[in-house]
């Protein structure tokens, strides 16, 4: 048996999917969180049941990447039951998709979700009347109180037991709520989309009671304040600034205690390696590299990744992240980006690979290419931020110069791409209500994202630490002295530092490790860090870019990355005082 969850964006599909299957899909309070189809196989009362969670769609008859994925699933898999998740607070808009699904040959069950939010808005929905008009079961659910979970499970059990023949009938709509009742010659129902919209409006008017008092608490008052142009933008800027300060402070506070905690372990590891291996090059490399490969990840990268994961989870679940999209839509338009680009760009500060996938929410190809380009060249991930912080502190580099260089590069690169790829700008953003994040979902998201530190970042940094130490101990880097003249003349950095720039093609946060083993002046370190920060997409991101926009798109981005990095190096070498 196969069950598919379908609904419009941000209706709570993934929450119900996770609850029924035990999966741990990331759930956020903004449209476009799910950009791929998730599959979970569950042993349900002795039966094998396959659940599919799909990206949010407004209709299956329009054209974009998410809709193509859902339609392909219907074509390739035998779907037995559709669970249509509907936002009760926006019933009329959501019912248009419900009516479309009822035209399919599959049984449909409507999960009337977020009924608690609808009640706070003064909306009372007669679910029995709605079920009668639609001709299918309607179950009230809530993602916070878990209301309706038992009823949904009962429907699935009933289907498994009887097949629920006739679970769906054609929607029977009374015209008594229509303004044109009795004069159908004036009916505005024309094409399918308009007809469904009209029918959805009529149904909603018959089942929704709006006579109840609207609950207007402190959260609603805060939402009104933030959604206003003034002082909303300043509040969002303050929140962003506090988040950045919190990130830096957390790294500074964690470095000392974690270093002290790891020092005895590092001494033990170094001593053990020397006792196990005979004296020589291999013993020297491993006894130095492995402790170094643990100190930096645990003292710098781990706190940065943890704090970025927490900050991003809070912004997503509270509903603040899409509000940044609206607030900075006008600024983004200067560089060819609509406000919705803020979401994938913000996710890039956690990890750029899923951020590339999140760019699917941008349906315009030219804008999506600009977003992926900026993600690849300008935006540093959490691991990179952690390592860069360590390098900045070690060589007494001015963070203001690095930040200013990155901002100028972002604007210039965006302006160039916007000029080369002109297109009419269109931005529509669906703002979710502000919510207080739930601890369970916050912890789940932080756990999912932070797991990458142990499965990807730590092993790579450890291997890279060994490789860098091997290069230093073997004297291979001495052969690069032939490039010293070119490197010094063009970029003002030693040839060894230029190697660190080239390493970014494998993993950007590995490149600064090479700098930590060098003796650099603050000026040299500033130029090298800037070139590393503004260079190439890492290998995992590059693979995802090929998947999303093709190899030709990746080659264009790589070319722009090399060019950007070299221009930044040359420019800083010209303007920074000797």
Tab-separated table of N, CA and C in Angstrom, residues 9-10 26-35 58 236 308 311-313 315-329 332 337-362 364 367-368 371-372 374-375 379-380 427-432 445 449:
chain	number	residue	atom	x	y	z
A	9	UNK	N	2.177	24.705	0.029
A	9	UNK	CA	3.352	24.952	0.873
A	9	UNK	C	2.981	25.390	2.290
A	10	UNK	N	3.752	24.883	3.249
A	10	UNK	CA	3.663	25.296	4.657
A	10	UNK	C	2.316	24.952	5.294
A	26	UNK	N	13.256	17.472	7.951
A	26	UNK	CA	13.334	18.821	8.504
A	26	UNK	C	12.029	19.559	8.244
A	27	UNK	N	11.503	20.176	9.308
A	27	UNK	CA	10.239	20.898	9.245
A	27	UNK	C	10.490	22.343	9.654
A	28	UNK	N	9.973	23.296	8.856
A	28	UNK	CA	10.187	24.717	9.149
A	28	UNK	C	8.908	25.499	8.919
A	29	UNK	N	8.873	26.705	9.465
A	29	UNK	CA	7.701	27.564	9.345
A	29	UNK	C	7.869	28.536	8.180
A	30	UNK	N	8.014	27.996	6.978
A	30	UNK	CA	7.996	28.804	5.764
A	30	UNK	C	7.762	27.892	4.573
A	31	UNK	N	7.219	28.477	3.515
A	31	UNK	CA	6.923	27.698	2.316
A	31	UNK	C	8.212	27.308	1.608
A	32	UNK	N	8.277	26.045	1.141
A	32	UNK	CA	9.431	25.604	0.370
A	32	UNK	C	10.452	24.815	1.156
A	33	UNK	N	10.108	24.384	2.390
A	33	UNK	CA	11.066	23.605	3.180
A	33	UNK	C	11.381	22.282	2.501
A	34	UNK	N	10.325	21.569	2.080
A	34	UNK	CA	10.505	20.284	1.395
A	34	UNK	C	10.623	20.544	-0.102
A	35	UNK	N	11.779	20.220	-0.667
A	35	UNK	CA	11.985	20.425	-2.095
A	35	UNK	C	12.161	19.108	-2.842
A	58	UNK	N	0.667	24.289	-5.417
A	58	UNK	CA	-0.638	24.948	-5.460
A	58	UNK	C	-1.572	24.268	-6.457
A	236	UNK	N	14.436	43.323	12.342
A	236	UNK	CA	15.093	42.203	11.670
A	236	UNK	C	16.605	42.411	11.589
A	308	UNK	N	25.303	27.975	14.446
A	308	UNK	CA	24.612	28.291	13.190
A	308	UNK	C	23.359	27.422	13.048
A	311	UNK	N	20.703	28.909	15.421
A	311	UNK	CA	20.185	30.194	14.935
A	311	UNK	C	19.272	29.980	13.736
A	312	UNK	N	19.695	29.139	12.780
A	312	UNK	CA	18.880	28.899	11.591
A	312	UNK	C	17.565	28.219	11.963
A	313	UNK	N	17.607	27.275	12.909
A	313	UNK	CA	16.386	26.586	13.334
A	313	UNK	C	15.399	27.564	13.970
A	315	UNK	N	15.215	30.869	13.407
A	315	UNK	CA	14.689	31.757	12.365
A	315	UNK	C	13.639	31.045	11.510
A	316	UNK	N	13.875	29.782	11.199
A	316	UNK	CA	12.956	29.023	10.353
A	316	UNK	C	11.637	28.751	11.074
A	317	UNK	N	11.723	28.228	12.304
A	317	UNK	CA	10.516	27.792	13.002
A	317	UNK	C	9.684	28.953	13.522
A	318	UNK	N	10.314	30.079	13.779
A	318	UNK	CA	9.570	31.234	14.272
A	318	UNK	C	8.798	31.945	13.158
A	319	UNK	N	9.212	31.735	11.915
A	319	UNK	CA	8.593	32.443	10.795
A	319	UNK	C	9.304	33.736	10.441
A	320	UNK	N	10.465	33.977	11.059
A	320	UNK	CA	11.210	35.205	10.773
A	320	UNK	C	11.946	35.141	9.433
A	321	UNK	N	12.399	33.954	9.042
A	321	UNK	CA	13.222	33.835	7.836
A	321	UNK	C	12.509	34.364	6.592
A	322	UNK	N	11.254	33.983	6.327
A	322	UNK	CA	10.595	34.555	5.137
A	322	UNK	C	10.354	36.054	5.254
A	323	UNK	N	10.321	36.567	6.475
A	323	UNK	CA	10.147	38.018	6.641
A	323	UNK	C	11.410	38.769	6.234
A	324	UNK	N	12.559	38.139	6.367
A	324	UNK	CA	13.784	38.726	5.817
A	324	UNK	C	13.670	38.819	4.298
A	325	UNK	N	13.007	37.831	3.686
A	325	UNK	CA	12.816	37.857	2.233
A	325	UNK	C	12.062	39.100	1.805
A	326	UNK	N	10.983	39.396	2.516
A	326	UNK	CA	10.157	40.549	2.161
A	326	UNK	C	10.893	41.852	2.465
A	327	UNK	N	11.535	41.899	3.640
A	327	UNK	CA	12.191	43.140	4.070
A	327	UNK	C	13.305	43.560	3.124
A	328	UNK	N	14.015	42.576	2.561
A	328	UNK	CA	15.177	42.907	1.748
A	328	UNK	C	14.963	42.609	0.265
A	329	UNK	N	13.685	42.502	-0.118
A	329	UNK	CA	13.379	42.260	-1.535
A	329	UNK	C	13.860	43.411	-2.402
A	332	UNK	N	17.622	43.302	-2.738
A	332	UNK	CA	18.012	42.194	-3.600
A	332	UNK	C	17.755	42.467	-5.066
A	337	UNK	N	18.041	39.801	-7.648
A	337	UNK	CA	17.469	38.773	-6.795
A	337	UNK	C	16.163	39.257	-6.188
A	338	UNK	N	15.191	38.366	-6.128
A	338	UNK	CA	13.950	38.672	-5.429
A	338	UNK	C	14.125	38.310	-3.955
A	339	UNK	N	13.149	38.673	-3.159
A	339	UNK	CA	13.258	38.430	-1.729
A	339	UNK	C	13.363	36.960	-1.365
A	340	UNK	N	12.760	36.069	-2.169
A	340	UNK	CA	12.777	34.654	-1.828
A	340	UNK	C	14.189	34.063	-1.898
A	341	UNK	N	15.118	34.769	-2.537
A	341	UNK	CA	16.503	34.296	-2.586
A	341	UNK	C	17.157	34.330	-1.215
A	342	UNK	N	16.592	35.122	-0.284
A	342	UNK	CA	17.159	35.214	1.061
A	342	UNK	C	17.193	33.849	1.740
A	343	UNK	N	16.175	33.018	1.481
A	343	UNK	CA	16.084	31.734	2.186
A	343	UNK	C	17.218	30.785	1.799
A	344	UNK	N	17.441	30.450	0.507
A	344	UNK	CA	18.583	29.580	0.196
A	344	UNK	C	19.929	30.211	0.546
A	345	UNK	N	20.054	31.544	0.389
A	345	UNK	CA	21.319	32.191	0.750
A	345	UNK	C	21.567	32.092	2.251
A	346	UNK	N	20.518	32.222	3.053
A	346	UNK	CA	20.667	32.089	4.504
A	346	UNK	C	21.025	30.658	4.885
A	347	UNK	N	20.384	29.693	4.234
A	347	UNK	CA	20.690	28.289	4.516
A	347	UNK	C	22.139	27.957	4.181
A	348	UNK	N	22.720	28.702	3.235
A	348	UNK	CA	24.111	28.469	2.856
A	348	UNK	C	25.086	28.701	3.990
A	349	UNK	N	24.726	29.540	4.952
A	349	UNK	CA	25.596	29.757	6.102
A	349	UNK	C	25.665	28.523	6.997
A	350	UNK	N	24.710	27.617	6.831
A	350	UNK	CA	24.799	26.339	7.525
A	350	UNK	C	25.594	25.342	6.694
A	351	UNK	N	25.087	25.050	5.499
A	351	UNK	CA	25.792	24.185	4.545
A	351	UNK	C	25.287	24.537	3.155
A	352	UNK	N	26.209	24.708	2.220
A	352	UNK	CA	25.823	25.179	0.894
A	352	UNK	C	25.178	24.089	0.042
A	353	UNK	N	25.450	22.828	0.352
A	353	UNK	CA	24.897	21.748	-0.463
A	353	UNK	C	23.372	21.695	-0.389
A	354	UNK	N	22.754	21.625	0.815
A	354	UNK	CA	21.280	21.678	0.847
A	354	UNK	C	20.731	23.030	0.418
A	355	UNK	N	21.538	24.088	0.558
A	355	UNK	CA	21.085	25.411	0.117
A	355	UNK	C	20.900	25.440	-1.394
A	356	UNK	N	21.763	24.718	-2.122
A	356	UNK	CA	21.613	24.631	-3.586
A	356	UNK	C	20.295	23.954	-3.927
A	357	UNK	N	19.943	22.902	-3.172
A	357	UNK	CA	18.662	22.220	-3.385
A	357	UNK	C	17.503	23.164	-3.068
A	358	UNK	N	17.648	23.946	-1.992
A	358	UNK	CA	16.582	24.874	-1.580
A	358	UNK	C	16.334	25.952	-2.622
A	359	UNK	N	17.295	26.170	-3.516
A	359	UNK	CA	17.106	27.193	-4.555
A	359	UNK	C	16.002	26.802	-5.534
A	360	UNK	N	15.496	25.572	-5.433
A	360	UNK	CA	14.390	25.149	-6.302
A	360	UNK	C	13.131	25.979	-6.067
A	361	UNK	N	13.029	26.573	-4.889
A	361	UNK	CA	11.845	27.395	-4.621
A	361	UNK	C	11.800	28.618	-5.538
A	362	UNK	N	12.932	28.936	-6.178
A	362	UNK	CA	12.994	30.038	-7.134
A	362	UNK	C	12.717	29.458	-8.511
A	364	UNK	N	12.322	30.984	-11.438
A	364	UNK	CA	12.920	31.651	-12.598
A	364	UNK	C	14.373	31.219	-12.742
A	367	UNK	N	17.372	33.756	-12.247
A	367	UNK	CA	17.567	34.157	-10.853
A	367	UNK	C	18.140	33.007	-10.041
A	368	UNK	N	17.696	31.809	-10.349
A	368	UNK	CA	18.225	30.649	-9.634
A	368	UNK	C	19.721	30.476	-9.909
A	371	UNK	N	21.558	32.955	-7.783
A	371	UNK	CA	21.595	32.520	-6.380
A	371	UNK	C	22.640	31.433	-6.175
A	372	UNK	N	22.648	30.428	-7.049
A	372	UNK	CA	23.614	29.337	-6.906
A	372	UNK	C	25.041	29.846	-7.090
A	374	UNK	N	26.174	32.937	-6.362
A	374	UNK	CA	26.545	33.656	-5.137
A	374	UNK	C	26.775	32.688	-3.985
A	375	UNK	N	25.923	31.656	-3.896
A	375	UNK	CA	26.132	30.625	-2.873
A	375	UNK	C	27.503	29.981	-3.015
A	379	UNK	N	29.108	32.951	-0.265
A	379	UNK	CA	28.568	32.567	1.045
A	379	UNK	C	29.446	31.506	1.713
A	380	UNK	N	29.953	31.756	2.936
A	380	UNK	CA	30.739	30.747	3.658
A	380	UNK	C	29.836	29.864	4.509
A	427	UNK	N	8.092	38.937	-7.642
A	427	UNK	CA	8.313	38.379	-6.322
A	427	UNK	C	6.998	38.294	-5.572
A	428	UNK	N	6.606	37.077	-5.248
A	428	UNK	CA	5.427	36.843	-4.421
A	428	UNK	C	5.859	35.962	-3.266
A	429	UNK	N	5.611	36.403	-2.039
A	429	UNK	CA	6.042	35.651	-0.869
A	429	UNK	C	4.849	35.411	0.046
A	430	UNK	N	4.679	34.158	0.444
A	430	UNK	CA	3.609	33.793	1.358
A	430	UNK	C	4.161	33.815	2.778
A	431	UNK	N	3.735	34.802	3.563
A	431	UNK	CA	4.259	34.945	4.917
A	431	UNK	C	3.496	34.038	5.884
A	432	UNK	N	4.191	33.171	6.601
A	432	UNK	CA	3.525	32.345	7.609
A	432	UNK	C	3.298	33.148	8.880
A	445	UNK	N	16.059	19.294	14.352
A	445	UNK	CA	16.749	19.960	13.246
A	445	UNK	C	18.225	20.158	13.548
A	449	UNK	N	21.308	18.450	11.344
A	449	UNK	CA	22.333	19.267	10.696
A	449	UNK	C	23.693	19.122	11.373
